[in-house]
Coordinates of C-alpha atoms in Angstrom, one line a residue:
X1 CA 0.2 0.2 0.1
X2 CA 1.1 3.3 -0.8
X3 CA 1.6 6.4 2.1
X4 CA -1.2 8.7 2.6
X5 CA 0.3 12.1 2.1
X6 CA -0.2 12.8 5.8
X7 CA -0.5 10.5 9.3
X8 CA -2.9 12.4 11.5
X9 CA -1.4 11.5 15.4
X10 CA -2.8 12.1 18.6
X11 CA -0.5 12.0 22.1
X12 CA -1.7 11.8 25.2
X13 CA 0.2 13.1 28.0
X14 CA -1.7 12.5 30.9
X15 CA -1.3 11.6 34.8
X16 CA -2.4 8.3 36.0
X17 CA -4.7 7.2 38.7
X18 CA -2.2 4.4 40.9
X19 CA -3.5 1.0 40.4
X20 CA -7.0 1.9 39.7
X21 CA -7.6 0.6 36.0
X22 CA -11.8 1.4 36.2
X23 CA -10.8 4.9 37.1
X24 CA -8.2 5.0 34.0
X25 CA -10.0 4.1 31.4
X26 CA -13.2 6.4 32.8
X27 CA -10.3 9.3 32.4
X28 CA -8.8 8.1 29.4
X29 CA -12.2 8.1 27.7
X30 CA -13.2 11.2 28.3
X31 CA -9.8 12.4 26.8
X32 CA -10.4 11.0 24.0
X33 CA -13.7 12.2 23.1
X34 CA -12.0 15.3 23.6
X35 CA -9.6 14.9 20.5
X36 CA -12.1 16.2 17.9
X37 CA -9.7 15.8 14.5
X38 CA -10.1 13.0 13.3
X39 CA -6.6 11.2 13.4
X40 CA -5.6 8.3 12.3
X41 CA -3.6 6.9 15.3
X42 CA -4.1 7.7 19.1
X43 CA -0.8 7.2 21.6
X44 CA -1.4 6.6 24.8
X45 CA 2.1 5.7 28.1
X46 CA 3.2 3.1 29.2
X47 CA 1.0 0.9 31.7
X48 CA -2.0 3.7 30.9
X49 CA -4.5 1.3 32.7
X50 CA -2.1 0.8 35.8
X51 CA 0.4 3.1 36.2
X52 CA 4.4 1.7 36.1
X53 CA 4.1 -1.4 38.6
X54 CA 5.8 -4.7 39.5
X55 CA 2.7 -6.1 41.1
X56 CA 1.8 -8.3 37.7
X57 CA -0.1 -10.9 39.3
X58 CA -2.4 -8.3 41.1
X59 CA -2.4 -6.4 37.9
X60 CA -2.2 -8.5 34.7
X61 CA -5.4 -9.6 33.0
X62 CA -5.0 -12.3 29.3
X63 CA -5.3 -10.8 25.9
X64 CA -9.0 -10.1 25.1
X65 CA -10.8 -8.9 28.4
X66 CA -11.5 -5.7 29.8
X67 CA -8.4 -3.6 28.6
X68 CA -8.6 -4.8 25.1
X69 CA -12.2 -4.9 24.7
X70 CA -12.5 -1.4 26.5
X71 CA -9.4 -0.5 23.5
X72 CA -10.9 -2.0 20.5
X73 CA -14.6 -0.6 22.0
X74 CA -12.6 2.8 21.4
X75 CA -11.0 2.1 18.0
X76 CA -14.6 0.9 16.8
X77 CA -16.0 4.3 17.9
X78 CA -13.4 6.7 17.3
X79 CA -12.3 5.1 13.7
X80 CA -8.7 5.3 14.5
X81 CA -6.3 3.6 15.6
X82 CA -5.0 3.3 19.7
X83 CA -2.2 2.3 21.1
X84 CA -0.3 2.0 24.3
X85 CA 0.9 -0.7 26.9
X86 CA -0.7 -2.9 29.5
X87 CA 0.3 -5.5 31.6
X88 CA -0.8 -9.1 29.9
X89 CA -0.7 -12.2 30.5
X90 CA -0.2 -15.4 28.8
X91 CA 0.8 -18.8 29.9
X92 CA 1.9 -17.8 33.1
X93 CA 4.5 -15.6 32.0
X94 CA 3.8 -11.5 32.3
X95 CA 4.7 -9.6 29.5
X96 CA 4.7 -5.0 29.1
X97 CA 2.7 -5.5 26.3
X98 CA 2.2 -2.7 23.8
X99 CA -1.1 -3.2 22.4
X100 CA -1.9 -1.7 18.7
X101 CA -6.1 -2.0 18.3
X102 CA -7.3 -1.2 14.7
X103 CA -10.7 0.1 14.4
X104 CA -12.0 -3.0 12.9
X105 CA -11.3 -4.7 16.2
X106 CA -7.9 -6.3 14.6
X107 CA -5.1 -6.7 17.9
X108 CA -1.8 -7.1 17.2
X109 CA 1.0 -6.5 20.6
X110 CA 4.9 -6.2 20.8
X111 CA 6.0 -7.1 24.1
X112 CA 8.9 -4.8 25.4
X113 CA 12.5 -6.2 24.8
X114 CA 14.7 -4.3 27.2
X115 CA 12.9 -4.1 31.2
X116 CA 14.4 -1.8 33.8
X117 CA 16.4 -4.0 36.1
X118 CA 16.3 -1.5 38.3
X119 CA 12.9 -0.9 39.0
X120 CA 13.1 -5.0 39.1
X121 CA 11.1 -5.1 35.7
X122 CA 13.2 -8.2 35.1
X123 CA 11.7 -9.8 38.1
X124 CA 8.6 -9.4 37.0
X125 CA 8.3 -9.8 33.3
X126 CA 9.4 -11.4 30.4
X127 CA 11.5 -10.0 27.9
X128 CA 10.1 -9.6 24.4
X129 CA 12.0 -11.1 21.7
X130 CA 9.6 -10.4 18.1
X131 CA 10.1 -7.2 16.6
X132 CA 7.2 -6.2 14.7
X133 CA 6.5 -3.3 12.2
X134 CA 3.0 -2.1 12.0
X135 CA 1.3 -0.7 9.1
X136 CA -0.8 2.3 8.7
X137 CA -2.5 4.1 5.4
X138 CA 0.6 2.7 4.0
X139 CA 2.8 4.1 6.9
X140 CA 5.6 1.8 8.2
X141 CA 5.7 1.9 12.1
X142 CA 8.1 0.9 14.9
X143 CA 6.9 0.2 18.1
X144 CA 9.4 0.6 21.1
X145 CA 8.2 0.6 25.1
X146 CA 10.7 3.0 27.3
X147 CA 13.7 1.6 28.2
X148 CA 14.0 0.4 24.6
X149 CA 15.2 4.1 23.5
X150 CA 18.4 3.4 25.4
X151 CA 19.4 0.6 23.1
X152 CA 19.5 2.0 19.3
X153 CA 21.1 -1.6 17.8
X154 CA 17.6 -3.2 18.7
X155 CA 15.3 -0.5 17.1
X156 CA 18.4 0.3 13.8
X157 CA 15.9 0.9 10.5
X158 CA 17.1 -2.1 8.6
X159 CA 16.8 -2.7 5.0
X160 CA 13.7 -5.3 3.9
X161 CA 13.4 -5.5 0.5
X162 CA 15.4 -2.3 -0.9
X163 CA 13.6 0.0 1.6
X164 CA 14.2 1.4 5.0
X165 CA 11.8 -1.2 7.6
X166 CA 10.1 1.5 8.9
X167 CA 8.6 5.4 8.7
X168 CA 7.5 6.5 12.0
X169 CA 9.9 5.3 15.7
X170 CA 7.4 5.8 18.6
X171 CA 7.9 4.9 22.5
X172 CA 5.2 4.6 24.5
X173 CA 6.7 5.4 28.2
X174 CA 7.0 6.1 32.2
X175 CA 10.1 7.9 32.0
X176 CA 11.3 9.3 35.6
X177 CA 11.4 13.1 35.4
X178 CA 15.4 12.6 37.3
X179 CA 16.2 11.1 33.8
X180 CA 14.9 13.2 31.6
X181 CA 17.6 14.7 29.9
X182 CA 18.4 11.2 28.3
X183 CA 15.0 10.6 27.0
X184 CA 15.0 14.1 25.0
X185 CA 18.4 13.6 24.0
X186 CA 17.8 10.2 22.6
X187 CA 14.3 11.0 20.8
X188 CA 15.8 13.0 18.4
X189 CA 19.3 10.9 17.7
X190 CA 17.0 7.8 17.0
X191 CA 14.7 10.0 14.2
X192 CA 18.3 11.0 12.8
X193 CA 20.4 7.6 13.1
X194 CA 17.1 5.8 11.2
X195 CA 15.5 8.8 8.5
X196 CA 12.4 8.1 10.2
X197 CA 9.7 10.7 12.5
X198 CA 10.5 9.6 16.0
X199 CA 7.6 10.6 18.9
X200 CA 7.3 9.9 22.4
X201 CA 4.4 9.7 24.8
X202 CA 5.1 9.7 28.8
X203 CA 3.2 10.5 31.3
X204 CA 3.3 13.2 34.4
X205 CA 2.4 13.7 38.0
X206 CA 3.7 11.3 40.8
X207 CA 3.0 7.3 40.9
X208 CA 2.2 5.5 43.9
X209 CA 5.9 4.8 44.3
X210 CA 7.0 8.5 44.8
X211 CA 8.3 8.7 41.2
X212 CA 7.9 12.0 39.8
X213 CA 7.0 11.9 35.9
X214 CA 7.5 15.2 33.7
X215 CA 6.2 14.0 30.3
X216 CA 8.1 15.8 27.7
X217 CA 6.2 14.0 25.2
X218 CA 7.9 15.0 21.9
X219 CA 7.8 14.4 18.0
X220 CA 10.8 14.9 15.6
X221 CA 11.3 15.1 12.2
X222 CA 13.8 12.6 10.0
X223 CA 16.3 15.3 10.7
X224 CA 15.9 15.5 14.6
X225 CA 13.9 19.0 14.7
X226 CA 11.5 18.9 17.3
X227 CA 8.5 19.2 15.4
X228 CA 6.3 19.2 18.8
X229 CA 6.5 19.6 22.6
X230 CA 4.4 18.8 25.0
X231 CA 5.7 20.4 28.1
X232 CA 5.6 18.5 31.9
X233 CA 1.7 19.1 32.4
X234 CA -1.3 17.1 31.2
X235 CA -1.7 17.7 27.4
X236 CA -3.1 16.4 24.6
X237 CA -1.9 17.3 20.9
X238 CA -2.7 16.3 17.3
X239 CA 0.7 16.5 14.7
X240 CA 0.5 16.1 11.1
X241 CA 3.2 14.0 9.6
X242 CA 4.3 14.3 6.0
X243 CA 5.2 11.6 3.8
X244 CA 6.5 13.6 0.8
X245 CA 9.1 15.6 3.2
X246 CA 10.1 12.4 4.6
X247 CA 10.3 10.8 0.9
X248 CA 12.4 13.4 -0.3
X249 CA 14.6 13.7 2.4
X250 CA 15.8 10.3 2.3
X251 CA 16.3 10.6 -1.5
X252 CA 18.6 13.6 -1.5
X253 CA 20.3 12.2 2.0
X254 CA 20.5 8.8 1.3
X255 CA 22.4 8.0 4.3
X256 CA 20.6 4.8 4.9
X257 CA 22.8 3.0 1.7
X258 CA 25.7 3.3 4.1
X259 CA 24.4 1.5 7.1
X260 CA 26.0 -1.5 8.4
X261 CA 24.0 -4.9 7.4
X262 CA 24.0 -6.8 10.9
X263 CA 21.3 -9.3 12.4
X264 CA 19.8 -9.2 16.1
X265 CA 19.6 -12.4 18.0

């Protein structure tokens, strides 16, 4: 499928109720109905139903239960794709799973590869192994979750059939304020090195563990130029990505043709 000329994306930077799925889904539903624009994609933060908790056994649910059903309902009613991560249990294992839900009810997913050991995430969750590329209106999109941002090899825009694998890479996150300088530096770096748009959606305020978050959700173009910045308060913004500008830049500055060939195992 040929890329549509533009892709409209809503970034939802919000506080989250601590380990309260009912409250979070109700709050986010209200916020999403406030998005008046017709958008192609709505991006929510990491673990949006619960906040970033290691209480996986307490908070997990299987696929196609409450969180998935809510996302399908919202995607269908809003006629848009919705994404964000949640705690999902599969065959006795727990995953920090990014869910990608289309308006037709189709659910795809990406399991967070790099688990944040400094918070014992690696003790509570299993790491993902797949590297999916989602497609939306002809755009190729690479999903990532929070700590993945620190590992550029995993997210490298590799060649597939002579073309770059993706046009947009995005990160859903619960990235603490104490390390936001790394967030601010790495998001544009991922855009520059991959010749792709880069988006990060982070939460704000304080969680039940006393960890503070200050947002800084942002979008960068393929040159690393900032095209959107949400600051440090709750905010929703809609931005537009341009396919012609992206493809034109890749043609004029084909650094991707000199990239190193390797396989991630």
